Tab-separated table of C-alpha atoms and ligand atoms in Angstrom:
chain	number	residue	atom	x	y	z
X	262	MET	CA	104.423	79.651	104.211
X	263	HIS	CA	101.365	79.373	102.009
X	264	HIS	CA	99.487	77.083	99.645
X	265	PHE	CA	99.663	79.197	96.458
X	266	HIS	CA	101.896	77.284	94.081
X	267	TYR	CA	102.381	76.377	90.422
X	268	ILE	CA	101.366	73.013	88.995
X	269	ASN	CA	102.401	72.648	85.338
X	270	GLY	CA	102.839	76.398	85.048
X	271	GLU	CA	99.408	77.248	86.464
X	272	LEU	CA	98.926	78.982	89.786
X	273	HIS	CA	96.847	76.867	92.159
X	274	CYS	CA	95.388	77.600	95.542
X	275	GLU	CA	95.737	74.237	97.277
X	276	GLN	CA	94.396	71.854	94.580
X	277	VAL	CA	92.273	74.365	92.675
X	278	PRO	CA	93.538	76.243	89.583
X	279	VAL	CA	93.098	79.985	90.149
X	280	ARG	CA	92.022	80.331	86.510
X	281	ARG	CA	89.039	78.063	87.137
X	282	ILE	CA	87.809	80.262	89.976
X	283	ALA	CA	88.247	83.381	87.823
X	284	GLY	CA	86.124	81.712	85.144
X	285	ALA	CA	83.386	81.007	87.661
X	286	VAL	CA	83.240	84.267	89.644
X	287	GLY	CA	84.846	86.843	87.337
X	288	THR	CA	87.549	89.296	88.396
X	289	PRO	CA	88.719	90.868	90.593
X	290	PHE	CA	88.333	88.682	93.675
X	291	TYR	CA	90.067	87.843	96.942
X	292	LEU	CA	91.140	84.245	97.358
X	293	TYR	CA	92.049	82.579	100.652
X	294	SER	CA	93.549	79.182	101.425
X	295	HIS	CA	91.952	77.242	104.266
X	296	ALA	CA	95.044	75.078	104.771
X	297	THR	CA	97.276	78.157	105.093
X	298	LEU	CA	94.937	79.852	107.557
X	299	ALA	CA	94.665	76.753	109.721
X	300	HIS	CA	98.400	76.101	109.567
X	301	HIS	CA	99.193	79.673	110.568
X	302	PHE	CA	96.804	79.611	113.511
X	303	ARG	CA	98.055	76.254	114.765
X	304	THR	CA	101.705	77.255	114.433
X	305	PHE	CA	101.120	80.506	116.291
X	306	ASP	CA	99.076	78.810	118.991
X	307	ALA	CA	101.645	76.026	119.435
X	308	ALA	CA	104.381	78.624	119.938
X	309	PHE	CA	102.761	79.488	123.280
X	310	ALA	CA	101.974	75.926	124.356
X	311	GLY	CA	104.269	76.299	127.381
X	312	TYR	CA	102.277	79.135	128.920
X	313	PRO	CA	98.578	79.782	129.650
X	314	HIS	CA	97.398	81.860	126.705
X	315	LEU	CA	94.526	83.025	124.546
X	316	ILE	CA	94.925	84.011	120.896
X	317	CYS	CA	92.457	86.781	120.008
X	318	PHE	CA	92.377	87.156	116.229
X	319	ALA	CA	92.429	90.840	115.176
X	320	VAL	CA	89.112	91.102	113.337
X	321	LYS	CA	90.134	94.289	111.546
X	322	SER	CA	92.699	92.395	109.482
X	323	ASN	CA	90.060	90.206	107.850
X	324	SER	CA	86.524	90.283	109.126
X	325	ASN	CA	84.747	87.857	106.791
X	326	LEU	CA	82.343	85.655	108.776
X	327	ALA	CA	83.794	82.444	107.370
X	328	ILE	CA	87.335	83.456	108.320
X	329	LEU	CA	86.141	84.405	111.808
X	330	ARG	CA	84.318	81.090	112.158
X	331	LEU	CA	87.419	79.213	111.064
X	332	MET	CA	89.602	80.991	113.628
X	333	ILE	CA	87.000	80.491	116.352
X	334	SER	CA	86.664	76.800	115.527
X	335	LEU	CA	90.434	76.452	115.961
X	336	GLY	CA	90.141	77.911	119.462
X	337	ALA	CA	90.672	81.616	118.833
X	338	GLY	CA	88.953	84.499	120.547
X	339	VAL	CA	88.808	87.918	118.906
X	340	ASP	CA	90.260	91.387	119.311
X	341	ILE	CA	87.631	93.923	118.279
X	342	VAL	CA	87.661	97.701	117.864
X	343	SER	CA	84.042	98.539	117.068
X	344	GLY	CA	80.414	97.584	117.592
X	345	GLY	CA	80.408	96.247	114.031
X	346	GLU	CA	83.274	93.901	114.807
X	347	LEU	CA	81.488	92.749	117.973
X	348	PHE	CA	78.363	92.030	115.921
X	349	ARG	CA	80.292	90.048	113.303
X	350	SER	CA	82.177	88.076	115.908
X	351	LEU	CA	79.008	87.133	117.788
X	352	GLN	CA	77.391	86.139	114.475
X	353	ALA	CA	80.402	83.925	113.815
X	354	GLY	CA	79.857	82.239	117.191
X	355	VAL	CA	82.624	83.627	119.377
X	356	ASP	CA	82.529	82.927	123.112
X	357	PRO	CA	82.113	86.437	124.641
X	358	MET	CA	84.595	85.445	127.327
X	359	LYS	CA	87.203	85.354	124.547
X	360	VAL	CA	86.567	88.905	123.311
X	361	VAL	CA	88.871	91.842	124.051
X	362	TYR	CA	87.846	95.315	122.961
X	363	SER	CA	90.455	98.004	122.147
X	364	GLY	CA	90.173	101.425	120.509
X	365	VAL	CA	90.524	105.067	121.538
X	366	GLY	CA	87.024	106.178	120.618
X	367	LYS	CA	84.480	103.631	121.858
X	368	SER	CA	80.995	105.173	121.748
X	369	LYS	CA	78.411	104.834	124.517
X	370	ASP	CA	76.319	102.558	122.348
X	371	GLU	CA	79.307	100.343	121.547
X	372	ILE	CA	80.282	100.124	125.218
X	373	ARG	CA	76.733	99.185	126.262
X	374	ARG	CA	76.532	96.445	123.669
X	375	ALA	CA	79.862	94.988	124.734
X	376	ILE	CA	78.906	95.049	128.427
X	377	LYS	CA	75.609	93.323	127.654
X	378	ALA	CA	77.399	90.712	125.562
X	379	GLY	CA	79.640	89.952	128.566
X	380	ILE	CA	83.014	90.335	126.884
X	381	LEU	CA	86.224	89.262	128.618
X	382	MET	CA	87.625	92.796	128.906
X	383	PHE	CA	87.792	96.345	127.636
X	384	ASN	CA	91.265	97.613	126.868
X	385	ILE	CA	90.837	101.155	128.103
X	386	GLU	CA	92.719	103.915	126.340
X	387	SER	CA	92.075	107.013	128.494
X	388	SER	CA	91.074	108.144	131.986
X	389	GLN	CA	87.818	109.523	130.582
X	390	GLU	CA	86.953	106.216	128.971
X	391	LEU	CA	87.458	104.493	132.327
X	392	GLY	CA	84.910	106.842	133.893
X	393	GLU	CA	82.467	106.323	131.049
X	394	ILE	CA	82.643	102.520	131.135
X	395	SER	CA	82.185	102.548	134.905
X	396	ARG	CA	79.127	104.800	134.590
X	397	LEU	CA	77.526	102.709	131.844
X	398	ALA	CA	78.193	99.439	133.690
X	399	GLY	CA	76.529	101.003	136.753
X	400	ARG	CA	73.452	101.889	134.721
X	401	LEU	CA	73.301	98.279	133.565
X	402	ARG	CA	73.726	97.170	137.199
X	403	THR	CA	76.796	95.136	136.459
X	404	LYS	CA	80.585	95.253	136.492
X	405	ALA	CA	82.820	95.681	133.460
X	406	ARG	CA	86.118	93.817	133.335
X	407	ILE	CA	88.953	96.047	132.219
X	408	ALA	CA	92.615	96.291	131.355
X	409	LEU	CA	94.379	99.575	130.823
X	410	ARG	CA	96.109	99.805	127.488
X	411	ILE	CA	99.552	101.140	128.272
X	412	ASN	CA	101.525	103.267	125.876
X	413	PRO	CA	105.020	101.984	126.691
X	414	ASP	CA	106.822	104.540	124.482
X	415	ILE	CA	108.644	102.014	122.321
X	416	ASP	CA	109.677	102.512	118.706
X	417	PRO	CA	108.540	99.437	116.762
X	418	GLN	CA	110.587	100.494	113.687
X	419	THR	CA	107.689	100.229	111.292
X	420	HIS	CA	105.670	102.552	109.033
X	421	PRO	CA	104.635	105.696	110.976
X	422	TYR	CA	100.936	105.156	110.187
X	423	ILE	CA	101.002	101.782	111.937
X	424	SER	CA	103.247	102.623	114.932
X	425	THR	CA	101.036	102.889	117.962
X	426	GLY	CA	103.190	102.643	121.095
X	427	LEU	CA	105.092	105.925	120.921
X	428	LYS	CA	104.406	108.847	123.252
X	429	LYS	CA	103.300	110.986	120.310
X	430	ASN	CA	100.655	108.413	119.207
X	431	LYS	CA	97.012	108.707	120.206
X	432	PHE	CA	96.903	105.203	121.698
X	433	GLY	CA	97.011	103.939	125.239
X	434	ILE	CA	97.728	105.555	128.579
X	435	ASP	CA	101.084	106.867	129.680
X	436	ILE	CA	102.773	104.303	131.880
X	437	GLU	CA	103.119	106.833	134.770
X	438	GLN	CA	99.489	107.898	134.462
X	439	ALA	CA	98.429	104.242	134.410
X	440	LEU	CA	99.317	103.690	138.070
X	441	LYS	CA	96.987	106.500	139.066
X	442	ASP	CA	94.226	105.181	136.838
X	443	TYR	CA	94.584	101.668	138.284
X	444	ARG	CA	94.218	103.055	141.810
X	445	ARG	CA	91.118	104.905	140.719
X	446	ALA	CA	89.735	101.874	138.851
X	447	ARG	CA	90.081	99.751	141.976
X	448	GLU	CA	87.766	102.115	143.830
X	449	LEU	CA	85.088	102.168	141.130
X	450	PRO	CA	82.202	99.891	142.150
X	451	HIS	CA	81.281	98.861	138.606
X	452	ILE	CA	84.795	98.102	137.403
X	453	GLU	CA	86.751	94.901	137.870
X	454	VAL	CA	90.440	95.278	137.082
X	455	VAL	CA	91.688	92.110	135.388
X	456	GLY	CA	94.475	93.033	133.005
X	457	VAL	CA	97.248	95.101	131.532
X	458	ALA	CA	97.399	95.594	127.761
X	459	CYS	CA	99.511	97.157	125.062
X	460	HIS	CA	99.880	97.082	121.281
X	461	ILE	CA	102.940	98.835	119.924
X	462	GLY	CA	102.385	98.636	116.174
X	463	SER	CA	102.036	96.420	113.164
X	464	GLN	CA	104.350	94.699	110.645
X	465	ILE	CA	107.122	94.556	113.255
X	466	THR	CA	110.050	92.477	112.012
X	467	GLU	CA	112.273	92.416	115.109
X	468	LEU	CA	111.856	90.728	118.502
X	469	GLY	CA	113.409	93.603	120.447
X	470	PRO	CA	110.422	95.952	120.638
X	471	PHE	CA	108.114	93.134	121.828
X	472	LEU	CA	110.535	92.113	124.558
X	473	GLU	CA	110.966	95.694	125.679
X	474	ALA	CA	107.182	96.031	125.891
X	475	VAL	CA	106.897	92.882	128.038
X	476	GLN	CA	109.572	94.179	130.374
X	477	ARG	CA	107.749	97.459	130.894
X	478	LEU	CA	104.442	95.683	131.494
X	479	LYS	CA	106.060	93.234	133.916
X	480	GLU	CA	107.423	96.114	135.952
X	481	LEU	CA	103.991	97.676	136.071
X	482	ILE	CA	102.340	94.390	137.072
X	483	ARG	CA	104.809	94.026	139.977
X	484	LYS	CA	104.094	97.563	141.149
X	485	LEU	CA	100.365	96.897	140.975
X	486	GLU	CA	100.726	93.678	142.921
X	487	LEU	CA	102.551	95.520	145.691
X	488	GLU	CA	99.450	97.671	145.972
X	489	GLY	CA	97.192	94.633	146.074
X	490	ILE	CA	95.937	94.973	142.506
X	491	ARG	CA	96.061	91.505	141.011
X	492	ILE	CA	96.539	91.253	137.228
X	493	ARG	CA	95.210	88.064	135.608
X	494	TYR	CA	95.696	88.898	131.931
X	495	LEU	CA	98.681	90.352	130.147
X	496	ASP	CA	97.605	91.372	126.636
X	497	LEU	CA	100.554	92.062	124.350
X	498	GLY	CA	98.527	93.024	121.278
X	499	GLY	CA	99.411	91.959	117.755
X	500	GLY	CA	102.007	93.242	115.383
X	501	LEU	CA	104.240	90.374	114.299
X	502	GLY	CA	105.275	91.080	110.704
X	503	ILE	CA	105.293	88.895	107.607
X	504	THR	CA	107.376	88.605	104.454
X	505	TYR	CA	105.934	90.722	101.657
X	506	ASP	CA	109.242	91.144	99.866
X	507	GLN	CA	112.626	90.697	101.542
X	508	GLU	CA	111.626	91.148	105.194
X	509	THR	CA	112.818	88.484	107.612
X	510	PRO	CA	110.483	88.670	110.612
X	511	PRO	CA	111.008	86.234	113.473
X	512	HIS	CA	109.228	82.898	113.036
X	513	PRO	CA	106.203	82.676	115.363
X	514	ARG	CA	107.994	79.771	117.086
X	515	ASP	CA	110.907	82.049	118.042
X	516	TYR	CA	108.600	84.923	118.904
X	517	GLY	CA	106.635	82.599	121.203
X	518	ALA	CA	109.726	81.084	122.801
X	519	ALA	CA	111.245	84.501	123.508
X	520	LEU	CA	108.052	85.849	125.050
X	521	VAL	CA	107.392	82.746	127.137
X	522	LYS	CA	110.943	82.938	128.482
X	523	GLU	CA	110.454	86.581	129.410
X	524	LEU	CA	107.205	85.723	131.216
X	525	GLN	CA	108.578	83.019	133.491
X	526	GLY	CA	107.589	83.581	137.088
X	527	LEU	CA	104.606	85.709	136.196
X	528	ASP	CA	101.241	84.202	137.089
X	529	CYS	CA	99.101	85.556	134.242
X	530	THR	CA	97.280	84.382	131.154
X	531	LEU	CA	98.967	85.826	128.087
X	532	ILE	CA	96.665	87.301	125.433
X	533	LEU	CA	97.887	87.979	121.899
X	534	GLU	CA	96.016	89.806	119.157
X	535	PRO	CA	97.605	88.688	115.890
X	536	GLY	CA	96.020	89.656	112.589
X	537	ARG	CA	98.471	89.988	109.721
X	538	VAL	CA	100.671	87.033	110.659
X	539	LEU	CA	97.648	84.691	110.533
X	540	VAL	CA	95.914	85.910	107.373
X	541	GLY	CA	98.348	88.094	105.385
X	542	ASN	CA	100.024	85.416	103.327
X	543	ALA	CA	96.919	83.225	103.280
X	544	GLY	CA	95.163	85.466	100.753
X	545	ILE	CA	95.712	86.984	97.313
X	546	LEU	CA	93.869	89.425	95.083
X	547	VAL	CA	93.251	88.125	91.569
X	548	THR	CA	92.821	90.693	88.834
X	549	ARG	CA	92.738	90.752	85.028
X	550	VAL	CA	94.713	92.969	82.671
X	551	ASN	CA	92.419	95.219	80.645
X	552	TYR	CA	95.009	97.215	78.712
X	553	THR	CA	98.661	98.039	78.496
X	554	LYS	CA	99.834	101.515	77.698
X	555	ASP	CA	103.202	103.002	76.874
X	556	THR	CA	103.862	106.639	77.508
X	557	GLU	CA	107.139	108.368	76.835
X	558	ALA	CA	108.138	107.850	80.446
X	559	LYS	CA	106.508	104.622	81.493
X	560	HIS	CA	104.914	101.276	80.784
X	561	PHE	CA	101.538	100.836	82.458
X	562	ILE	CA	99.677	97.583	82.943
X	563	ILE	CA	96.069	98.512	83.609
X	564	VAL	CA	94.128	95.924	85.587
X	565	ASP	CA	90.537	95.684	86.784
X	566	ALA	CA	91.403	96.008	90.520
X	567	GLY	CA	92.221	99.383	92.024
X	568	MET	CA	93.107	101.204	95.203
X	569	ASN	CA	89.508	100.856	96.368
X	570	ASP	CA	89.985	97.052	96.360
X	571	LEU	CA	93.501	97.026	97.860
X	572	ALA	CA	94.457	100.314	99.520
X	573	ARG	CA	97.811	99.327	101.045
X	574	PRO	CA	100.151	100.266	98.150
X	575	SER	CA	98.543	103.709	97.751
X	576	LEU	CA	98.198	104.360	101.462
X	577	TYR	CA	101.503	103.069	102.842
X	578	GLY	CA	103.568	102.584	99.690
X	579	SER	CA	103.583	98.924	100.606
X	580	TYR	CA	104.955	96.148	98.453
X	581	HIS	CA	102.894	93.234	97.181
X	582	ALA	CA	104.537	90.666	94.926
X	583	VAL	CA	102.885	90.234	91.548
X	584	TRP	CA	102.688	86.748	90.036
X	585	PRO	CA	101.325	85.510	86.738
X	586	VAL	CA	98.406	83.098	87.061
X	587	VAL	CA	99.688	81.237	84.000
X	588	GLU	CA	103.441	81.084	83.574
X	589	LYS	CA	104.769	81.865	80.105
X	590	ASP	CA	108.087	82.451	78.445
X	591	ARG	CA	108.242	86.204	78.155
X	592	PRO	CA	110.452	89.155	78.973
X	593	GLU	CA	110.417	91.177	82.172
X	594	VAL	CA	109.562	94.848	81.958
X	595	THR	CA	109.767	97.724	84.385
X	596	ALA	CA	106.149	98.692	84.764
X	597	SER	CA	103.447	100.004	87.043
X	598	LEU	CA	100.430	97.855	87.707
X	599	VAL	CA	97.605	100.368	87.978
X	600	GLY	CA	93.852	100.282	88.432
X	601	PRO	CA	90.922	102.088	86.824
X	602	ILE	CA	90.446	104.668	89.626
X	603	CYS	CA	90.720	108.328	88.701
X	604	GLU	CA	93.753	109.115	90.838
X	605	SER	CA	97.463	108.901	90.116
X	606	GLY	CA	97.875	107.262	93.518
X	607	ASP	CA	95.925	104.283	92.208
X	608	PHE	CA	98.568	101.600	91.835
X	609	LEU	CA	99.116	98.068	93.079
X	610	ALA	CA	102.798	98.018	92.120
X	611	LYS	CA	104.906	100.969	91.037
X	612	ASP	CA	107.896	101.128	88.680
X	613	ARG	CA	108.977	97.570	89.280
X	614	PRO	CA	110.312	94.743	87.179
X	615	MET	CA	107.493	92.308	86.440
X	616	PRO	CA	106.451	89.917	83.695
X	617	ALA	CA	105.285	91.728	80.538
X	618	PHE	CA	101.614	90.948	81.156
X	619	ALA	CA	99.304	91.199	78.125
X	620	PRO	CA	95.629	92.217	77.948
X	621	GLY	CA	93.305	89.447	79.079
X	622	GLU	CA	95.860	87.848	81.398
X	623	LEU	CA	95.213	87.071	85.051
X	624	VAL	CA	97.543	88.520	87.673
X	625	ALA	CA	97.857	87.478	91.320
X	626	VAL	CA	98.659	90.221	93.820
X	627	MET	CA	100.217	88.298	96.678
X	628	SER	CA	100.052	88.651	100.490
X	629	ALA	CA	96.707	90.424	100.353
X	630	GLY	CA	94.829	88.432	103.013
X	631	ALA	CA	95.309	91.026	105.771
X	632	TYR	CA	93.946	94.577	105.492
X	633	GLY	CA	92.956	93.832	101.903
X	634	PHE	CA	89.234	93.289	101.611
X	635	SER	CA	88.649	94.735	105.089
X	636	MET	CA	89.976	98.131	103.957
X	637	SER	CA	88.249	98.087	100.585
X	638	SER	CA	85.668	100.690	99.667
X	639	ASN	CA	83.129	101.624	97.034
X	640	TYR	CA	85.150	104.603	95.791
X	641	ASN	CA	84.348	105.454	92.170
X	642	SER	CA	81.094	103.512	92.787
X	643	ARG	CA	82.810	100.195	92.331
X	644	PRO	CA	81.003	97.213	93.853
X	645	ARG	CA	83.129	95.413	96.403
X	646	VAL	CA	84.680	92.226	95.059
X	647	PRO	CA	83.860	88.654	96.102
X	648	GLU	CA	85.857	86.630	98.591
X	649	ILE	CA	86.542	82.980	97.895
X	650	LEU	CA	87.822	80.310	100.267
X	651	VAL	CA	89.548	77.209	98.927
X	652	LYS	CA	89.710	73.977	100.874
X	653	ASP	CA	91.555	71.102	99.202
X	654	ARG	CA	89.842	70.609	95.824
X	655	ALA	CA	86.811	72.832	96.343
X	656	PHE	CA	86.143	76.548	96.471
X	657	TYR	CA	83.421	78.407	98.341
X	658	VAL	CA	82.101	81.926	97.761
X	659	ILE	CA	82.245	83.422	101.268
X	660	ARG	CA	81.139	86.856	100.089
X	661	LYS	CA	79.340	87.569	96.852
X	662	ARG	CA	80.279	90.370	94.523
X	663	GLU	CA	78.220	93.450	95.357
X	664	THR	CA	75.586	94.501	92.847
X	665	TYR	CA	74.873	97.987	91.509
X	666	ARG	CA	71.572	97.916	93.436
X	667	GLN	CA	73.497	97.336	96.666
X	668	LEU	CA	75.639	100.377	95.860
X	669	ILE	CA	72.657	102.716	96.352
X	670	ARG	CA	71.055	100.793	99.240
X	671	GLY	CA	69.947	103.257	101.894
X	672	GLU	CA	70.230	106.329	99.700
X	673	SER	CA	67.167	108.440	98.928
X	674	ILE	CA	66.263	111.598	97.067
X	675	PRO	CA	64.341	114.143	99.207
X	676	ASP	CA	60.970	115.355	97.976
X	677	PHE	CA	62.132	118.835	97.013
X	678	LEU	CA	64.391	117.239	94.403
X	679	GLU	CA	61.489	115.334	92.828
X	680	ARG	CA	61.638	115.642	89.068
W	156	LLP	N1	95.549	94.809	118.266
W	156	LLP	C1	95.349	96.122	118.105
W	156	LLP	C2	94.896	96.921	119.256
W	156	LLP	C3	95.574	96.729	116.855
W	156	LLP	O1	95.379	98.031	116.699
W	156	LLP	C4	96.016	95.927	115.760
W	156	LLP	C5	96.251	96.526	114.447
W	156	LLP	C6	96.200	94.551	115.976
W	156	LLP	C7	95.964	94.032	117.245
W	156	LLP	C8	96.632	93.613	114.892
W	156	LLP	O2	97.903	93.907	114.411
W	156	LLP	P1	98.619	92.911	113.398
W	156	LLP	O3	98.913	91.632	114.124
W	156	LLP	O4	97.711	92.674	112.249
W	156	LLP	O5	99.853	93.628	113.013
W	156	LLP	N2	96.115	98.727	107.813
W	156	LLP	C9	97.496	98.540	108.182
W	156	LLP	C10	97.644	97.855	109.523
W	156	LLP	C11	96.932	98.565	110.633
W	156	LLP	C12	97.046	97.863	111.956
W	156	LLP	C13	96.132	98.448	112.954
W	156	LLP	N3	96.102	97.767	114.210
W	156	LLP	C14	98.194	97.778	107.070
W	156	LLP	O6	97.552	97.439	106.087
W	156	LLP	O7	99.390	97.546	107.151
């Protein structure tokens, strides 16, 4: 569900013509719909109404301050994986008691900052990290609340780069090892054990792997309780998939109902860390055709956005639908929508039927709200593009286009290179 739709042949975001925004801010740009974001959060949240829960938005999926503020204002906490994400989230006004912090490589500085901020819990990913957090909390004369992130060894049936709960992945702690680490954690004076966590992967389109994960965690929680270790939070991570093309992921309502059913009898607060399902289909990337080019083998449509702006197609071979901003009567062609970056891997859509776009036309690359801007880079010294938020009939620039000056911010030429 989203609020990108045609009115008299023109693509609108809510009540605003996309073409008007392109005229005002130039291309390329990311465009988000407030109504879609709010609807997605409320639907997801409502799916768990029957059980005590906290929705911690995965900041990595879209970390713009305005998006964070919107989620927070709707009641969300955040799932963070770096000091930078902690900083952003605090700037956006998050309640530290709604912050969970995952990641296999937390630095000392990041850990200290999170302890000082008073976050809800660290999701610990190794025995060494447990020791380190305990030591740093001791130095700060306080206690750190923790969960162990379990690696439940479940195949989420998704792209290998975004599977995280298999034994061969770098994430989490082996479920057998976890028991030992919990016993040790209980003895550490600067650690307070509060939870069990896991996150098995992303863009998961079946319920099965989630239910399997809950079952494994439930078993572990029971074992811990027998040893007098009381678990207050069960964090299931994120991962619910969306429709990019033909996928049919479970509706959040069904996902929620199935999980809540599985959790009956367990006296915990459920934490979820959704990213993609909240923001993925709430955003698009708008780009303009610069040229078309026919080679003996192929038809290329060359646009002004590239793999530095949207990395997903190049990185994962992922599919994003391509829509015209102004509908016209015209043939379909089999083409590749490519960017200006000097790499053959620079494509937004590859060898696919699409409208025969002409130079000057605007193209909407759909489902780009998650892991779009947040994964963008300055490769080829391209300024990062603006982000725009539409609400009803108005649009707001929530991040300006970078300038060339900003591209070289922080760089300097040492004296010996003086001309
Ligand atoms: N929690 C943890 C600990 C995670 O590592 C992730 C995503 C999430 C929550 C949110 O997962 P989601 O609900 O968005 O599936 N760049 C890739 C996705 C990487 C996901 C990394 N972790 C992509 O563009 O598909």
